[in-house]
Coordinates of N, CA, C and O in Angstrom, one line a residue:
M1 N -20.4 39.5 88.9 CA -19.8 39.8 87.6 C -20.4 39.0 86.5 O -20.6 39.5 85.4
K2 N -20.7 37.7 86.7 CA -21.2 36.8 85.7 C -22.7 37.3 85.4 O -23.1 37.2 84.2
K3 N -23.4 37.8 86.4 CA -24.7 38.2 86.1 C -24.7 39.4 85.2 O -25.6 39.6 84.4
S4 N -23.8 40.3 85.4 CA -23.7 41.5 84.6 C -23.4 41.2 83.1 O -23.8 41.9 82.2
I5 N -22.8 40.1 82.8 CA -22.5 39.7 81.4 C -23.6 38.9 80.9 O -24.0 39.0 79.7
L6 N -24.3 38.1 81.7 CA -25.3 37.2 81.3 C -26.6 37.9 80.9 O -27.2 37.6 79.9
V7 N -27.0 38.9 81.6 CA -28.2 39.7 81.3 C -28.1 40.3 79.9 O -29.0 40.2 79.1
P8 N -27.1 41.1 79.6 CA -27.0 41.7 78.3 C -26.9 40.7 77.2 O -27.5 40.9 76.1
A9 N -26.2 39.6 77.4 CA -26.1 38.5 76.4 C -27.5 37.9 76.1 O -27.8 37.7 74.9
V10 N -28.3 37.7 77.1 CA -29.6 37.1 76.9 C -30.5 38.1 76.2 O -31.2 37.8 75.3
L11 N -30.4 39.4 76.6 CA -31.2 40.4 75.9 C -30.8 40.5 74.4 O -31.6 40.7 73.5
M12 N -29.5 40.4 74.1 CA -29.0 40.5 72.7 C -29.5 39.4 71.9 O -30.0 39.5 70.8
I13 N -29.5 38.2 72.5 CA -29.9 37.0 71.8 C -31.4 37.1 71.5 O -31.9 36.8 70.4
A14 N -32.2 37.5 72.5 CA -33.6 37.7 72.3 C -33.9 38.7 71.2 O -34.8 38.6 70.4
A15 N -33.2 39.8 71.2 CA -33.3 40.8 70.1 C -33.1 40.3 68.8 O -33.8 40.6 67.8
I16 N -32.0 39.5 68.6 CA -31.7 38.9 67.3 C -32.8 38.0 66.8 O -33.2 38.1 65.7
F17 N -33.3 37.1 67.7 CA -34.4 36.2 67.3 C -35.7 37.0 67.0 O -36.4 36.6 66.1
S18 N -36.0 38.0 67.7 CA -37.2 38.7 67.5 C -37.1 39.5 66.2 O -38.1 39.6 65.4
C19 N -36.0 40.0 65.9 CA -35.8 40.8 64.6 C -35.9 39.9 63.4 O -36.5 40.2 62.4
S20 N -35.3 38.7 63.5 CA -35.4 37.8 62.4 C -36.8 37.2 62.2 O -37.3 37.0 61.1
A21 N -37.6 37.1 63.3 CA -39.0 36.7 63.2 C -39.8 37.7 62.5 O -40.7 37.4 61.7
F22 N -39.6 39.0 62.8 CA -40.3 40.0 62.1 C -39.9 40.2 60.6 O -40.8 40.4 59.8
A23 N -38.7 40.0 60.4 CA -38.2 40.1 59.0 C -38.7 39.0 58.1 O -38.9 39.2 56.9
A24 N -38.9 37.8 58.6 CA -39.4 36.7 57.8 C -40.7 36.9 57.2 O -40.9 36.5 56.1
D25 N -41.6 37.6 57.9 CA -42.9 37.9 57.3 C -42.8 39.0 56.2 O -43.6 38.9 55.2
A26 N -42.0 39.9 56.4 CA -41.9 41.0 55.4 C -41.2 40.6 54.1 O -41.4 41.2 53.1
N27 N -40.3 39.6 54.2 CA -39.6 39.2 53.0 C -40.1 38.0 52.3 O -39.5 36.9 52.4
K28 N -41.3 38.1 51.7 CA -41.9 37.0 51.0 C -41.2 36.8 49.7 O -41.1 37.7 48.9
I29 N -40.9 35.5 49.4 CA -40.3 35.2 48.2 C -41.1 34.1 47.5 O -41.6 33.2 48.2
G30 N -41.4 34.3 46.2 CA -42.2 33.3 45.5 C -41.4 32.7 44.3 O -40.4 33.3 43.9
M31 N -41.8 31.6 43.8 CA -41.1 31.0 42.7 C -42.2 30.4 41.8 O -43.2 29.9 42.2
I32 N -42.0 30.5 40.5 CA -42.9 29.9 39.5 C -42.1 28.9 38.6 O -40.9 29.1 38.4
N33 N -42.8 27.9 38.1 CA -42.2 26.9 37.2 C -42.8 27.1 35.9 O -44.0 26.6 35.7
F34 N -42.1 27.7 34.9 CA -42.8 28.0 33.6 C -43.1 26.8 32.8 O -44.1 26.7 32.1
E35 N -42.2 25.7 33.0 CA -42.5 24.5 32.3 C -43.8 23.9 32.7 O -44.6 23.3 31.9
K36 N -44.1 23.9 34.0 CA -45.3 23.4 34.6 C -46.5 24.2 34.1 O -47.5 23.6 33.7
I37 N -46.3 25.5 34.0 CA -47.4 26.4 33.5 C -47.7 26.0 32.0 O -48.8 25.9 31.6
L38 N -46.6 25.8 31.2 CA -46.8 25.4 29.8 C -47.5 24.1 29.7 O -48.4 23.9 28.8
K39 N -47.3 23.1 30.6 CA -47.9 21.8 30.5 C -49.3 21.8 31.0 O -50.2 21.1 30.5
E40 N -49.6 22.6 32.1 CA -50.9 22.4 32.8 C -51.9 23.5 32.5 O -53.1 23.3 32.8
S41 N -51.5 24.7 32.0 CA -52.4 25.8 31.8 C -53.2 25.6 30.5 O -52.7 24.9 29.6
S42 N -54.3 26.2 30.4 CA -55.2 26.1 29.2 C -54.4 26.7 28.0 O -54.4 26.1 26.9
A43 N -53.8 27.8 28.2 CA -53.1 28.5 27.1 C -51.9 27.6 26.7 O -51.6 27.5 25.5
G44 N -51.2 27.0 27.6 CA -50.1 26.2 27.3 C -50.5 25.0 26.5 O -49.8 24.6 25.5
K45 N -51.6 24.4 26.9 CA -52.0 23.2 26.1 C -52.4 23.6 24.7 O -52.1 22.8 23.8
V46 N -53.1 24.7 24.6 CA -53.5 25.2 23.2 C -52.3 25.5 22.4 O -52.2 25.1 21.2
T47 N -51.3 26.1 23.0 CA -50.1 26.5 22.3 C -49.4 25.2 21.8 O -48.9 25.2 20.7
Q48 N -49.3 24.2 22.7 CA -48.6 23.0 22.3 C -49.4 22.3 21.2 O -48.7 21.8 20.3
K49 N -50.7 22.3 21.2 CA -51.5 21.7 20.1 C -51.2 22.4 18.8 O -51.1 21.8 17.8
E50 N -51.2 23.8 18.9 CA -51.0 24.6 17.7 C -49.6 24.3 17.1 O -49.5 24.1 15.9
L51 N -48.6 24.3 17.9 CA -47.2 24.0 17.5 C -47.1 22.6 16.9 O -46.5 22.4 15.8
Q52 N -47.8 21.6 17.5 CA -47.7 20.2 17.0 C -48.4 20.1 15.7 O -48.0 19.4 14.8
A53 N -49.6 20.8 15.5 CA -50.3 20.8 14.2 C -49.4 21.4 13.1 O -49.4 20.9 12.0
K54 N -48.8 22.5 13.4 CA -47.9 23.1 12.4 C -46.8 22.2 12.1 O -46.4 22.1 10.9
L55 N -46.2 21.6 13.1 CA -45.1 20.7 12.8 C -45.5 19.5 12.0 O -44.8 19.1 11.0
D56 N -46.7 19.0 12.2 CA -47.2 17.8 11.4 C -47.4 18.3 10.0 O -47.1 17.5 9.1
E57 N -48.0 19.5 9.8 CA -48.2 20.0 8.5 C -46.9 20.1 7.7 O -46.8 19.7 6.5
L58 N -45.9 20.7 8.3 CA -44.6 20.8 7.6 C -43.9 19.5 7.4 O -43.3 19.3 6.3
K59 N -44.1 18.5 8.3 CA -43.5 17.2 8.1 C -44.2 16.5 6.9 O -43.5 15.8 6.1
E60 N -45.5 16.7 6.7 CA -46.2 16.1 5.6 C -45.7 16.7 4.3 O -45.5 15.9 3.3
K61 N -45.4 18.0 4.2 CA -44.9 18.6 3.0 C -43.5 18.0 2.7 O -43.2 17.8 1.5
L62 N -42.7 17.9 3.7 CA -41.3 17.3 3.5 C -41.4 15.9 3.0 O -40.7 15.5 2.1
Q63 N -42.3 15.1 3.6 CA -42.4 13.7 3.2 C -42.9 13.6 1.8 O -42.5 12.7 1.1
A64 N -43.8 14.5 1.4 CA -44.3 14.5 0.0 C -43.2 14.8 -0.9 O -43.1 14.1 -2.0
E65 N -42.4 15.7 -0.6 CA -41.2 16.1 -1.5 C -40.2 14.9 -1.5 O -39.7 14.6 -2.6
E66 N -40.0 14.3 -0.4 CA -39.1 13.2 -0.3 C -39.6 12.0 -1.2 O -38.8 11.4 -1.9
K67 N -40.9 11.8 -1.2 CA -41.5 10.8 -2.0 C -41.3 11.1 -3.5 O -41.0 10.2 -4.3
K68 N -41.5 12.4 -3.9 CA -41.2 12.7 -5.3 C -39.8 12.5 -5.7 O -39.5 12.0 -6.8
I69 N -38.9 12.8 -4.8 CA -37.4 12.6 -5.1 C -37.1 11.1 -5.2 O -36.4 10.7 -6.2
Q70 N -37.7 10.3 -4.4 CA -37.5 8.9 -4.4 C -38.1 8.3 -5.7 O -37.4 7.5 -6.3
D71 N -39.3 8.8 -6.1 CA -39.8 8.4 -7.4 C -39.0 8.7 -8.6 O -38.8 8.0 -9.5
M72 N -38.4 10.0 -8.5 CA -37.5 10.4 -9.6 C -36.3 9.5 -9.7 O -35.8 9.2 -10.8
K73 N -35.7 9.2 -8.5 CA -34.5 8.3 -8.5 C -34.9 6.9 -9.0 O -34.1 6.4 -9.8
V74 N -36.0 6.4 -8.7 CA -36.4 5.0 -9.2 C -36.6 5.1 -10.7 O -36.1 4.2 -11.4
A75 N -37.2 6.1 -11.1 CA -37.4 6.3 -12.6 C -36.1 6.4 -13.3 O -35.9 5.9 -14.4
L76 N -35.2 7.2 -12.8 CA -33.9 7.4 -13.4 C -33.1 6.1 -13.4 O -32.5 5.7 -14.5
D77 N -33.2 5.3 -12.3 CA -32.5 4.0 -12.3 C -33.1 3.1 -13.3 O -32.4 2.3 -14.0
R78 N -34.4 3.1 -13.5 CA -35.1 2.2 -14.4 C -34.8 2.5 -15.8 O -34.6 1.7 -16.7
E79 N -34.7 3.9 -16.1 CA -34.5 4.3 -17.5 C -33.0 4.6 -17.8 O -32.7 5.0 -19.0
A80 N -32.1 4.3 -16.9 CA -30.7 4.7 -17.1 C -30.1 4.0 -18.4 O -29.3 4.7 -19.1
L81 N -30.5 2.8 -18.6 CA -29.9 2.1 -19.8 C -30.4 2.6 -21.1 O -29.7 2.5 -22.1
V82 N -31.6 3.1 -21.2 CA -32.2 3.6 -22.5 C -32.0 5.0 -22.7 O -32.2 5.5 -23.8
L83 N -31.6 5.8 -21.7 CA -31.4 7.2 -21.9 C -30.1 7.5 -22.5 O -29.1 6.8 -22.3
S84 N -30.0 8.6 -23.3 CA -28.7 9.0 -23.8 C -27.9 9.6 -22.7 O -28.5 10.0 -21.7
A85 N -26.6 9.7 -22.9 CA -25.7 10.2 -21.8 C -26.1 11.7 -21.5 O -26.1 12.0 -20.3
E86 N -26.5 12.5 -22.4 CA -26.9 13.8 -22.2 C -28.2 13.9 -21.4 O -28.3 14.7 -20.4
K87 N -29.1 13.1 -21.7 CA -30.4 13.1 -21.0 C -30.3 12.6 -19.6 O -30.9 13.0 -18.7
K88 N -29.4 11.6 -19.5 CA -29.1 11.0 -18.2 C -28.5 12.0 -17.2 O -28.9 12.2 -16.1
L89 N -27.5 12.8 -17.7 CA -26.9 13.8 -17.0 C -27.9 14.9 -16.6 O -27.8 15.4 -15.4
E90 N -28.8 15.2 -17.5 CA -29.8 16.2 -17.2 C -30.7 15.8 -16.1 O -31.0 16.6 -15.2
R91 N -31.1 14.5 -16.1 CA -32.0 14.0 -15.1 C -31.3 13.9 -13.7 O -31.9 14.2 -12.7
Q92 N -30.0 13.6 -13.7 CA -29.2 13.5 -12.5 C -29.1 14.9 -11.9 O -29.2 15.1 -10.7
R93 N -28.9 15.9 -12.8 CA -28.8 17.3 -12.3 C -30.2 17.7 -11.7 O -30.2 18.4 -10.6
E94 N -31.3 17.4 -12.3 CA -32.6 17.7 -11.8 C -32.8 17.0 -10.4 O -33.3 17.6 -9.5
L95 N -32.4 15.8 -10.3 CA -32.5 15.1 -9.1 C -31.6 15.7 -8.0 O -32.1 15.9 -6.8
R96 N -30.4 16.1 -8.3 CA -29.6 16.8 -7.3 C -30.2 18.2 -6.9 O -30.2 18.6 -5.7
D97 N -30.8 18.9 -7.9 CA -31.4 20.1 -7.6 C -32.6 19.9 -6.6 O -32.8 20.7 -5.7
R98 N -33.4 18.9 -6.9 CA -34.5 18.6 -6.0 C -34.0 18.2 -4.6 O -34.7 18.6 -3.6
V99 N -33.0 17.5 -4.5 CA -32.4 17.1 -3.2 C -31.9 18.4 -2.5 O -32.2 18.6 -1.3
D100 N -31.3 19.3 -3.2 CA -30.8 20.5 -2.6 C -32.0 21.4 -2.2 O -32.0 22.0 -1.1
D101 N -33.1 21.4 -3.0 CA -34.3 22.1 -2.6 C -34.9 21.6 -1.4 O -35.4 22.3 -0.5
L102 N -34.9 20.2 -1.3 CA -35.4 19.6 -0.1 C -34.7 20.0 1.2 O -35.2 20.3 2.2
K103 N -33.3 20.0 1.1 CA -32.5 20.4 2.2 C -32.8 21.8 2.6 O -32.9 22.2 3.8
K104 N -32.9 22.7 1.6 CA -33.3 24.1 1.9 C -34.6 24.2 2.5 O -34.9 25.0 3.5
M105 N -35.6 23.5 2.0 CA -37.0 23.5 2.5 C -37.0 23.0 4.0 O -37.6 23.6 4.8
N106 N -36.2 22.0 4.3 CA -36.1 21.5 5.6 C -35.5 22.5 6.5 O -36.0 22.8 7.7
A107 N -34.5 23.2 6.1 CA -33.9 24.3 6.9 C -34.8 25.4 7.1 O -35.0 26.0 8.2
D108 N -35.6 25.8 6.1 CA -36.6 26.9 6.2 C -37.7 26.5 7.1 O -38.1 27.3 8.0
Y109 N -38.1 25.3 7.1 CA -39.2 24.8 8.0 C -38.7 24.8 9.4 O -39.5 25.1 10.3
T110 N -37.5 24.3 9.6 CA -36.9 24.3 11.0 C -36.9 25.7 11.5 O -37.3 25.9 12.7
Q111 N -36.4 26.6 10.7 CA -36.3 28.0 11.2 C -37.7 28.6 11.4 O -37.9 29.3 12.4
E112 N -38.7 28.3 10.6 CA -40.1 28.8 10.7 C -40.7 28.2 12.0 O -41.3 29.0 12.8
M113 N -40.4 26.9 12.3 CA -40.9 26.4 13.6 C -40.3 27.0 14.8 O -40.9 27.3 15.8
Q114 N -39.0 27.3 14.7 CA -38.3 27.9 15.8 C -38.8 29.3 16.1 O -39.0 29.7 17.2
M115 N -39.0 30.0 15.0 CA -39.6 31.4 15.1 C -41.0 31.4 15.7 O -41.3 32.2 16.6
L116 N -41.8 30.5 15.2 CA -43.2 30.3 15.7 C -43.2 29.9 17.2 O -43.9 30.5 18.0
Q117 N -42.3 29.0 17.6 CA -42.2 28.5 19.0 C -41.7 29.7 19.8 O -42.3 29.9 20.9
N118 N -40.7 30.4 19.4 CA -40.2 31.6 20.2 C -41.3 32.6 20.4 O -41.5 33.2 21.5
K119 N -42.1 32.9 19.3 CA -43.2 33.9 19.4 C -44.2 33.5 20.4 O -44.6 34.3 21.2
K120 N -44.6 32.2 20.3 CA -45.7 31.7 21.2 C -45.2 31.7 22.7 O -45.9 32.1 23.6
M121 N -43.9 31.3 22.9 CA -43.4 31.2 24.2 C -43.2 32.7 24.8 O -43.5 32.9 26.0
N122 N -42.8 33.6 24.0 CA -42.7 35.0 24.4 C -44.0 35.6 24.8 O -44.1 36.3 25.8
E123 N -45.0 35.3 24.0 CA -46.4 35.7 24.4 C -46.8 35.2 25.7 O -47.3 35.9 26.6
M124 N -46.6 33.9 25.9 CA -47.0 33.2 27.2 C -46.2 33.8 28.3 O -46.7 34.1 29.4
Q125 N -44.9 33.9 28.1 CA -44.0 34.5 29.1 C -44.5 35.8 29.6 O -44.5 36.1 30.8
K126 N -44.8 36.7 28.6 CA -45.3 38.0 28.9 C -46.5 38.0 29.8 O -46.6 38.7 30.8
D127 N -47.5 37.1 29.4 CA -48.7 37.0 30.2 C -48.4 36.5 31.6 O -49.0 37.0 32.6
V128 N -47.6 35.5 31.7 CA -47.3 34.9 33.0 C -46.5 35.9 33.9 O -46.8 36.0 35.1
F129 N -45.6 36.6 33.3 CA -44.9 37.6 34.1 C -45.8 38.7 34.5 O -45.7 39.2 35.7
D130 N -46.8 39.1 33.7 CA -47.8 40.1 34.1 C -48.6 39.6 35.3 O -48.8 40.3 36.3
I131 N -49.0 38.4 35.2 CA -49.8 37.8 36.3 C -48.9 37.6 37.6 O -49.4 38.0 38.7
A132 N -47.7 37.3 37.4 CA -46.8 37.1 38.6 C -46.6 38.5 39.2 O -46.6 38.6 40.4
N133 N -46.4 39.6 38.4 CA -46.3 40.9 38.9 C -47.6 41.3 39.7 O -47.5 41.9 40.8
K134 N -48.7 41.0 39.1 CA -50.0 41.3 39.8 C -50.1 40.6 41.1 O -50.4 41.2 42.2
I135 N -49.8 39.3 41.1 CA -49.8 38.5 42.4 C -48.8 39.1 43.4 O -49.1 39.2 44.6
G136 N -47.6 39.4 42.9 CA -46.6 39.9 43.8 C -47.0 41.2 44.4 O -46.7 41.4 45.6
T137 N -47.6 42.1 43.7 CA -48.0 43.3 44.2 C -49.2 43.2 45.2 O -49.1 43.7 46.3
Q138 N -50.1 42.3 44.8 CA -51.3 42.1 45.7 C -50.9 41.5 47.0 O -51.5 41.8 48.1
K139 N -50.0 40.5 47.0 CA -49.7 39.7 48.2 C -48.5 40.1 48.9 O -48.1 39.5 49.8
G140 N -47.8 41.2 48.4 CA -46.7 41.7 49.1 C -45.4 40.9 49.0 O -44.6 40.8 49.9
Y141 N -45.2 40.3 47.8 CA -43.9 39.5 47.6 C -42.8 40.5 47.4 O -42.9 41.5 46.7
L142 N -41.7 40.2 48.0 CA -40.4 40.9 47.8 C -39.8 40.5 46.5 O -39.2 41.3 45.7
L143 N -39.9 39.2 46.1 CA -39.2 38.7 45.0 C -40.0 37.5 44.5 O -40.4 36.6 45.3
I144 N -40.2 37.4 43.1 CA -40.7 36.2 42.5 C -39.7 35.8 41.4 O -39.4 36.6 40.5
I145 N -39.3 34.6 41.4 CA -38.3 34.1 40.4 C -38.9 32.9 39.7 O -39.8 32.2 40.1
E146 N -38.3 32.7 38.5 CA -38.7 31.6 37.6 C -37.7 30.5 38.0 O -36.5 30.7 38.0
R147 N -38.1 29.3 38.2 CA -37.3 28.2 38.7 C -36.1 27.9 37.8 O -35.0 27.8 38.2
K148 N -36.4 27.7 36.6 CA -35.3 27.3 35.7 C -34.4 28.4 35.3 O -33.2 28.3 35.3
G149 N -34.9 29.6 35.0 CA -34.1 30.7 34.6 C -33.2 31.2 35.7 O -32.1 31.7 35.4
A150 N -33.7 31.1 36.9 CA -32.9 31.6 38.1 C -31.9 30.5 38.5 O -31.0 30.8 39.4
G151 N -31.9 29.3 37.9 CA -31.0 28.3 38.3 C -31.2 27.8 39.7 O -30.3 27.4 40.4
V152 N -32.5 27.7 40.1 CA -32.8 27.2 41.5 C -32.6 25.7 41.6 O -33.0 25.0 40.8
I153 N -31.8 25.4 42.6 CA -31.5 23.9 42.8 C -32.6 23.4 43.8 O -33.0 22.3 43.6
F154 N -32.9 24.1 44.8 CA -33.9 23.7 45.8 C -34.7 24.9 46.2 O -34.2 25.9 46.4
A155 N -36.0 24.6 46.4 CA -36.9 25.6 46.9 C -38.0 24.9 47.7 O -38.5 23.9 47.2
A156 N -38.4 25.4 48.8 CA -39.4 24.7 49.6 C -40.7 24.9 48.8 O -41.0 25.9 48.1
D157 N -41.6 23.9 49.0 CA -42.9 24.0 48.3 C -43.7 25.2 48.7 O -44.5 25.7 47.9
K158 N -43.5 25.7 49.9 CA -44.4 26.9 50.3 C -44.0 28.1 49.5 O -44.8 29.1 49.5
V159 N -42.9 28.2 48.8 CA -42.6 29.4 48.0 C -43.0 29.3 46.6 O -43.0 30.2 45.8
D160 N -43.4 28.0 46.2 CA -43.8 27.8 44.8 C -45.3 28.3 44.6 O -46.2 27.8 45.2
I161 N -45.5 29.3 43.8 CA -46.8 29.9 43.6 C -47.3 29.5 42.1 O -48.2 30.2 41.6
T162 N -46.7 28.5 41.5 CA -47.0 28.1 40.2 C -48.5 27.8 40.0 O -49.2 28.2 39.1
D163 N -49.1 27.0 40.9 CA -50.5 26.7 40.8 C -51.4 27.9 40.9 O -52.4 28.0 40.2
E164 N -51.0 28.8 41.7 CA -51.8 30.1 41.8 C -51.7 30.8 40.5 O -52.7 31.4 40.0
V165 N -50.5 30.9 39.9 CA -50.3 31.6 38.6 C -51.1 30.8 37.5 O -51.8 31.5 36.7
I166 N -51.1 29.5 37.5 CA -51.9 28.7 36.5 C -53.3 29.1 36.6 O -54.0 29.3 35.6
K167 N -53.9 29.1 37.8 CA -55.3 29.4 38.1 C -55.6 30.8 37.5 O -56.6 30.9 36.8
E168 N -54.8 31.7 37.8 CA -55.0 33.1 37.3 C -54.9 33.2 35.8 O -55.7 33.8 35.1
Y169 N -53.9 32.5 35.3 CA -53.7 32.5 33.8 C -54.8 31.9 33.1 O -55.3 32.3 32.1
N170 N -55.4 30.8 33.6 CA -56.5 30.1 33.0 C -57.7 31.1 33.0 O -58.5 31.1 32.0
A171 N -57.9 31.8 34.1 CA -59.0 32.8 34.1 C -58.8 33.9 33.1 O -59.7 34.3 32.4
V172 N -57.6 34.4 33.0 CA -57.3 35.5 32.0 C -57.4 35.0 30.6 O -58.0 35.6 29.7
Y173 N -57.0 33.7 30.4 CA -57.0 33.1 29.0 C -58.5 32.9 28.6 O -58.9 33.1 27.5
A174 N -59.3 32.5 29.6 CA -60.7 32.2 29.3 C -61.4 33.6 28.9 O -62.3 33.6 28.1
E175 N -61.0 34.7 29.6 CA -61.6 36.0 29.3 C -61.2 36.4 27.9 O -62.0 37.0 27.2
K176 N -60.0 36.1 27.5 CA -59.5 36.5 26.1 C -60.3 35.8 25.0 O -60.5 36.3 24.0
K177 N -60.6 34.5 25.3 CA -61.4 33.7 24.3 C -62.8 34.2 24.2 O -63.5 34.5 23.5

């Protein structure tokens, strides 16, 4: 009686393990780390340099305007005793207008930088996703996810294909240049 139960149980266990072994090869999952691609790829490095150069340019403009405002304030303080009340009010109004213009300029530059950064990141993301699709199709991946966007807490190193994507992206970027 025990033999009649033991044989089917052993066969069922063997079938379960053999099915999962076959399924493991067919269900390849890959993961990419976009932040690493941004830091290490040629295109990412160029993009970061371009964004930093633009940021430095805008900061210089803001600092120049701040210097002008500071100079106006010093001049107003110096001349406050000799100016008529009407002239003093006019200069104070000019100073307030310049400060308001500086605040608006700062907000405009912040928005401009945000838009430029979003544009560059979207371009890179499109290229990276195209490359990931190509790799996924060629190598038979069932799923490729982005580490941060998917909320991955842990993934084994063997599923990380970021280095492969970076290599392909560098090749594609070099061809574009």
